[in-house]
PDB file of N, CA and C in Angstrom:
ATOM      1  N   MET A 205      15.298-179.313 -92.696  1.00  0.00           N
ATOM      2  CA  MET A 205      13.763-178.772 -93.147  1.00  0.00           C
ATOM      3  C   MET A 205      13.609-179.474 -94.588  1.00  0.00           C
ATOM      4  N   SER A 206      12.725-179.878 -94.990  1.00  0.00           N
ATOM      5  CA  SER A 206      12.657-180.714 -96.291  1.00  0.00           C
ATOM      6  C   SER A 206      12.127-179.535 -97.256  1.00  0.00           C
ATOM      7  N   LEU A 207      12.468-179.790 -98.360  1.00  0.00           N
ATOM      8  CA  LEU A 207      12.328-178.569 -99.668  1.00  0.00           C
ATOM      9  C   LEU A 207      10.452-178.861 -99.799  1.00  0.00           C
ATOM     10  N   LEU A 208      10.147-180.121 -99.752  1.00  0.00           N
ATOM     11  CA  LEU A 208       8.719-180.319-100.245  1.00  0.00           C
ATOM     12  C   LEU A 208       7.925-180.639 -99.032  1.00  0.00           C
ATOM     13  N   ASP A 209       6.842-180.208 -98.762  1.00  0.00           N
ATOM     14  CA  ASP A 209       6.037-180.878 -97.718  1.00  0.00           C
ATOM     15  C   ASP A 209       5.354-182.036 -98.244  1.00  0.00           C
ATOM     16  N   GLU A 210       4.763-182.633 -97.445  1.00  0.00           N
ATOM     17  CA  GLU A 210       4.373-184.061 -97.691  1.00  0.00           C
ATOM     18  C   GLU A 210       3.582-184.363 -98.694  1.00  0.00           C
ATOM     19  N   ALA A 211       2.552-183.367 -98.728  1.00  0.00           N
ATOM     20  CA  ALA A 211       1.393-183.450 -99.827  1.00  0.00           C
ATOM     21  C   ALA A 211       1.982-182.978-101.082  1.00  0.00           C
ATOM     22  N   GLU A 212       3.125-182.056-101.551  1.00  0.00           N
ATOM     23  CA  GLU A 212       3.644-182.015-102.532  1.00  0.00           C
ATOM     24  C   GLU A 212       4.490-183.156-102.974  1.00  0.00           C
ATOM     25  N   TYR A 213       5.261-183.771-102.125  1.00  0.00           N
ATOM     26  CA  TYR A 213       6.141-184.814-102.559  1.00  0.00           C
ATOM     27  C   TYR A 213       5.402-185.834-102.983  1.00  0.00           C
ATOM     28  N   GLN A 214       4.282-186.368-102.343  1.00  0.00           N
ATOM     29  CA  GLN A 214       3.522-187.235-102.605  1.00  0.00           C
ATOM     30  C   GLN A 214       2.808-187.106-104.307  1.00  0.00           C
ATOM     31  N   ALA A 215       2.498-185.785-104.413  1.00  0.00           N
ATOM     32  CA  ALA A 215       1.923-185.110-105.732  1.00  0.00           C
ATOM     33  C   ALA A 215       2.757-185.614-106.809  1.00  0.00           C
ATOM     34  N   VAL A 216       3.959-184.939-106.648  1.00  0.00           N
ATOM     35  CA  VAL A 216       5.071-184.917-107.563  1.00  0.00           C
ATOM     36  C   VAL A 216       5.767-186.443-107.678  1.00  0.00           C
ATOM     37  N   LYS A 217       5.876-187.281-106.805  1.00  0.00           N
ATOM     38  CA  LYS A 217       6.206-188.650-107.053  1.00  0.00           C
ATOM     39  C   LYS A 217       5.121-189.764-107.583  1.00  0.00           C
ATOM     40  N   ALA A 218       3.807-189.378-107.260  1.00  0.00           N
ATOM     41  CA  ALA A 218       2.709-189.985-108.083  1.00  0.00           C
ATOM     42  C   ALA A 218       2.741-189.943-109.278  1.00  0.00           C
ATOM     43  N   ARG A 219       2.750-188.625-109.767  1.00  0.00           N
ATOM     44  CA  ARG A 219       2.596-188.286-111.120  1.00  0.00           C
ATOM     45  C   ARG A 219       3.616-188.370-112.329  1.00  0.00           C
ATOM     46  N   TYR A 220       4.695-188.008-111.548  1.00  0.00           N
ATOM     47  CA  TYR A 220       5.892-187.891-112.490  1.00  0.00           C
ATOM     48  C   TYR A 220       7.056-189.193-112.270  1.00  0.00           C
ATOM     49  N   ILE A 221       6.873-189.599-111.082  1.00  0.00           N
ATOM     50  CA  ILE A 221       7.977-190.787-110.878  1.00  0.00           C
ATOM     51  C   ILE A 221       7.138-192.203-111.037  1.00  0.00           C
ATOM     52  N   ASP A 222       6.021-192.593-110.561  1.00  0.00           N
ATOM     53  CA  ASP A 222       5.240-193.256-110.760  1.00  0.00           C
ATOM     54  C   ASP A 222       4.282-193.381-111.718  1.00  0.00           C
ATOM     55  N   ASN A 223       4.182-192.323-112.280  1.00  0.00           N
ATOM     56  CA  ASN A 223       3.492-192.157-113.937  1.00  0.00           C
ATOM     57  C   ASN A 223       1.992-192.242-113.687  1.00  0.00           C
ATOM     58  N   LEU A 224       1.361-192.031-112.758  1.00  0.00           N
ATOM     59  CA  LEU A 224      -0.109-192.227-112.530  1.00  0.00           C
ATOM     60  C   LEU A 224      -0.695-190.900-113.248  1.00  0.00           C
ATOM     61  N   SER A 225      -1.826-191.329-113.518  1.00  0.00           N
ATOM     62  CA  SER A 225      -3.048-190.222-114.040  1.00  0.00           C
ATOM     63  C   SER A 225      -3.520-189.225-112.848  1.00  0.00           C
ATOM     64  N   TRP A 226      -3.758-188.140-113.325  1.00  0.00           N
ATOM     65  CA  TRP A 226      -4.254-186.988-112.118  1.00  0.00           C
ATOM     66  C   TRP A 226      -5.144-187.628-111.336  1.00  0.00           C
ATOM     67  N   PHE A 227      -6.053-188.335-112.072  1.00  0.00           N
ATOM     68  CA  PHE A 227      -7.232-189.015-111.307  1.00  0.00           C
ATOM     69  C   PHE A 227      -6.706-189.559-110.240  1.00  0.00           C
ATOM     70  N   LYS A 228      -5.703-190.882-110.537  1.00  0.00           N
ATOM     71  CA  LYS A 228      -5.106-191.774-109.676  1.00  0.00           C
ATOM     72  C   LYS A 228      -4.249-190.951-108.591  1.00  0.00           C
ATOM     73  N   VAL A 229      -3.632-190.159-108.879  1.00  0.00           N
ATOM     74  CA  VAL A 229      -3.161-188.897-108.128  1.00  0.00           C
ATOM     75  C   VAL A 229      -3.792-188.270-106.913  1.00  0.00           C
ATOM     76  N   SER A 230      -4.869-187.844-107.449  1.00  0.00           N
ATOM     77  CA  SER A 230      -5.705-187.294-106.299  1.00  0.00           C
ATOM     78  C   SER A 230      -6.806-188.346-105.360  1.00  0.00           C
ATOM     79  N   GLN A 231      -6.633-189.559-105.994  1.00  0.00           N
ATOM     80  CA  GLN A 231      -7.240-190.782-104.989  1.00  0.00           C
ATOM     81  C   GLN A 231      -6.213-191.064-103.941  1.00  0.00           C
ATOM     82  N   ARG A 232      -4.959-191.271-104.444  1.00  0.00           N
ATOM     83  CA  ARG A 232      -3.482-191.865-103.796  1.00  0.00           C
ATOM     84  C   ARG A 232      -3.601-190.708-102.396  1.00  0.00           C
ATOM     85  N   ILE A 233      -3.830-189.138-102.827  1.00  0.00           N
ATOM     86  CA  ILE A 233      -3.075-187.936-102.057  1.00  0.00           C
ATOM     87  C   ILE A 233      -4.420-187.344-101.223  1.00  0.00           C
ATOM     88  N   TYR A 234      -5.500-187.955-101.665  1.00  0.00           N
ATOM     89  CA  TYR A 234      -6.885-187.440-101.038  1.00  0.00           C
ATOM     90  C   TYR A 234      -7.020-186.106-101.311  1.00  0.00           C
ATOM     91  N   PHE A 235      -6.781-185.519-102.514  1.00  0.00           N
ATOM     92  CA  PHE A 235      -7.118-183.997-102.743  1.00  0.00           C
ATOM     93  C   PHE A 235      -7.988-184.201-104.053  1.00  0.00           C
ATOM     94  N   SER A 236      -8.426-183.383-104.562  1.00  0.00           N
ATOM     95  CA  SER A 236      -9.163-183.166-105.748  1.00  0.00           C
ATOM     96  C   SER A 236      -7.902-183.073-106.895  1.00  0.00           C
ATOM     97  N   ASP A 237      -8.752-183.557-108.065  1.00  0.00           N
ATOM     98  CA  ASP A 237      -7.701-183.201-109.296  1.00  0.00           C
ATOM     99  C   ASP A 237      -6.780-181.983-109.403  1.00  0.00           C
ATOM    100  N   ARG A 238      -7.718-181.130-109.266  1.00  0.00           N
ATOM    101  CA  ARG A 238      -7.001-179.494-109.493  1.00  0.00           C
ATOM    102  C   ARG A 238      -6.084-179.208-108.366  1.00  0.00           C
ATOM    103  N   TRP A 239      -6.306-179.801-107.045  1.00  0.00           N
ATOM    104  CA  TRP A 239      -5.385-179.659-105.892  1.00  0.00           C
ATOM    105  C   TRP A 239      -4.113-180.533-106.180  1.00  0.00           C
ATOM    106  N   SER A 240      -4.625-181.422-106.559  1.00  0.00           N
ATOM    107  CA  SER A 240      -3.362-182.193-106.834  1.00  0.00           C
ATOM    108  C   SER A 240      -2.716-181.670-107.929  1.00  0.00           C
ATOM    109  N   LYS A 241      -2.827-181.238-108.951  1.00  0.00           N
ATOM    110  CA  LYS A 241      -2.207-180.502-110.148  1.00  0.00           C
ATOM    111  C   LYS A 241      -1.394-179.495-109.300  1.00  0.00           C
ATOM    112  N   LYS A 242      -2.063-178.530-108.679  1.00  0.00           N
ATOM    113  CA  LYS A 242      -1.595-177.775-107.913  1.00  0.00           C
ATOM    114  C   LYS A 242      -0.452-177.870-107.105  1.00  0.00           C
ATOM    115  N   LEU A 243      -0.593-178.835-106.183  1.00  0.00           N
ATOM    116  CA  LEU A 243       0.318-179.379-105.161  1.00  0.00           C
ATOM    117  C   LEU A 243       1.650-179.896-106.057  1.00  0.00           C
ATOM    118  N   ALA A 244       1.462-180.477-107.183  1.00  0.00           N
ATOM    119  CA  ALA A 244       2.475-180.920-108.172  1.00  0.00           C
ATOM    120  C   ALA A 244       3.210-179.824-108.792  1.00  0.00           C
ATOM    121  N   GLN A 245       2.561-178.766-109.028  1.00  0.00           N
ATOM    122  CA  GLN A 245       3.292-177.614-109.762  1.00  0.00           C
ATOM    123  C   GLN A 245       4.066-177.032-108.793  1.00  0.00           C
ATOM    124  N   ARG A 246       3.596-176.495-107.751  1.00  0.00           N
ATOM    125  CA  ARG A 246       4.418-175.996-106.603  1.00  0.00           C
ATOM    126  C   ARG A 246       5.374-176.838-106.326  1.00  0.00           C
ATOM    127  N   GLY A 247       5.529-177.980-106.126  1.00  0.00           N
ATOM    128  CA  GLY A 247       6.394-178.710-105.959  1.00  0.00           C
ATOM    129  C   GLY A 247       7.601-178.786-106.802  1.00  0.00           C
ATOM    130  N   LEU A 248       7.135-178.826-108.178  1.00  0.00           N
ATOM    131  CA  LEU A 248       8.219-178.858-109.043  1.00  0.00           C
ATOM    132  C   LEU A 248       8.889-177.435-109.269  1.00  0.00           C
ATOM    133  N   GLU A 249       8.112-176.351-108.906  1.00  0.00           N
ATOM    134  CA  GLU A 249       8.994-175.098-108.777  1.00  0.00           C
ATOM    135  C   GLU A 249       9.771-174.849-107.892  1.00  0.00           C
ATOM    136  N   LYS A 250       9.529-175.544-106.727  1.00  0.00           N
ATOM    137  CA  LYS A 250      10.435-175.639-105.700  1.00  0.00           C
ATOM    138  C   LYS A 250      11.891-176.564-105.846  1.00  0.00           C
ATOM    139  N   VAL A 251      11.578-177.609-106.625  1.00  0.00           N
ATOM    140  CA  VAL A 251      12.456-178.255-106.994  1.00  0.00           C
ATOM    141  C   VAL A 251      13.524-177.513-108.106  1.00  0.00           C
ATOM    142  N   ALA A 252      12.946-176.850-109.182  1.00  0.00           N
ATOM    143  CA  ALA A 252      13.596-176.092-109.907  1.00  0.00           C
ATOM    144  C   ALA A 252      14.343-174.773-109.411  1.00  0.00           C
ATOM    145  N   ARG A 253      13.673-174.130-108.162  1.00  0.00           N
ATOM    146  CA  ARG A 253      14.487-173.359-107.799  1.00  0.00           C
ATOM    147  C   ARG A 253      15.450-173.638-106.878  1.00  0.00           C
ATOM    148  N   ALA A 254      15.431-174.916-106.299  1.00  0.00           N
ATOM    149  CA  ALA A 254      16.568-175.634-105.589  1.00  0.00           C
ATOM    150  C   ALA A 254      17.662-175.991-106.525  1.00  0.00           C
ATOM    151  N   LEU A 255      17.362-176.427-107.683  1.00  0.00           N
ATOM    152  CA  LEU A 255      18.548-177.192-108.699  1.00  0.00           C
ATOM    153  C   LEU A 255      19.013-176.244-109.526  1.00  0.00           C
ATOM    154  N   PHE A 256      18.121-174.979-110.093  1.00  0.00           N
ATOM    155  CA  PHE A 256      18.796-174.102-111.112  1.00  0.00           C
ATOM    156  C   PHE A 256      18.622-172.638-110.648  1.00  0.00           C
ATOM    157  N   GLY A 257      18.378-172.409-109.328  1.00  0.00           N
ATOM    158  CA  GLY A 257      18.387-171.046-109.013  1.00  0.00           C
ATOM    159  C   GLY A 257      17.270-170.206-109.617  1.00  0.00           C
ATOM    160  N   VAL A 258      16.318-170.872-110.022  1.00  0.00           N
ATOM    161  CA  VAL A 258      15.118-169.982-110.802  1.00  0.00           C
ATOM    162  C   VAL A 258      14.498-169.264-109.641  1.00  0.00           C
ATOM    163  N   ASP A 259      14.156-168.028-110.142  1.00  0.00           N
ATOM    164  CA  ASP A 259      13.682-167.225-109.211  1.00  0.00           C
ATOM    165  C   ASP A 259      12.349-166.407-109.638  1.00  0.00           C
ATOM    166  N   LYS A 260      11.768-166.957-110.705  1.00  0.00           N
ATOM    167  CA  LYS A 260      10.478-166.784-111.194  1.00  0.00           C
ATOM    168  C   LYS A 260       9.518-167.683-111.227  1.00  0.00           C
ATOM    169  N   SER A 261       8.220-167.396-110.992  1.00  0.00           N
ATOM    170  CA  SER A 261       7.211-168.614-111.155  1.00  0.00           C
ATOM    171  C   SER A 261       7.215-169.109-112.362  1.00  0.00           C
ATOM    172  N   ILE A 262       6.738-170.429-112.462  1.00  0.00           N
ATOM    173  CA  ILE A 262       6.515-170.880-114.048  1.00  0.00           C
ATOM    174  C   ILE A 262       5.493-170.469-114.793  1.00  0.00           C
ATOM    175  N   GLU A 263       4.739-169.933-114.125  1.00  0.00           N
ATOM    176  CA  GLU A 263       3.458-168.989-114.601  1.00  0.00           C
ATOM    177  C   GLU A 263       4.199-167.583-115.305  1.00  0.00           C
ATOM    178  N   ASP A 264       5.318-167.102-115.134  1.00  0.00           N
ATOM    179  CA  ASP A 264       5.812-165.903-115.684  1.00  0.00           C
ATOM    180  C   ASP A 264       6.374-166.375-117.008  1.00  0.00           C
ATOM    181  N   TYR A 265       6.673-167.616-117.396  1.00  0.00           N
ATOM    182  CA  TYR A 265       7.303-168.396-118.726  1.00  0.00           C
ATOM    183  C   TYR A 265       6.327-168.624-119.578  1.00  0.00           C
ATOM    184  N   MET A 266       4.856-168.901-118.921  1.00  0.00           N
ATOM    185  CA  MET A 266       3.943-169.775-119.917  1.00  0.00           C
ATOM    186  C   MET A 266       3.547-168.774-120.664  1.00  0.00           C
ATOM    187  N   VAL A 267       2.990-168.982-122.112  1.00  0.00           N
ATOM    188  CA  VAL A 267       2.233-168.228-123.003  1.00  0.00           C
ATOM    189  C   VAL A 267       0.742-168.554-123.183  1.00  0.00           C
ATOM    190  N   SER A 268       0.279-167.521-123.250  1.00  0.00           N
ATOM    191  CA  SER A 268      -1.326-167.766-123.253  1.00  0.00           C
ATOM    192  C   SER A 268      -1.682-168.176-124.685  1.00  0.00           C
TER     193      SER A 268
END
């Protein structure tokens, strides 16, 4: 079983590996900018949990 689903994988790859803007990411994966960001964030959280054993959401660490 894959760590990321296909949409999360494509969002993370397009933004952080291919270095595309959020607009280009959303065009590539056929999601809105907002959903592209959510997919990439969720994908990065899964990767962080797998690599570092992080058990909290990234939002728990964010300061308003």
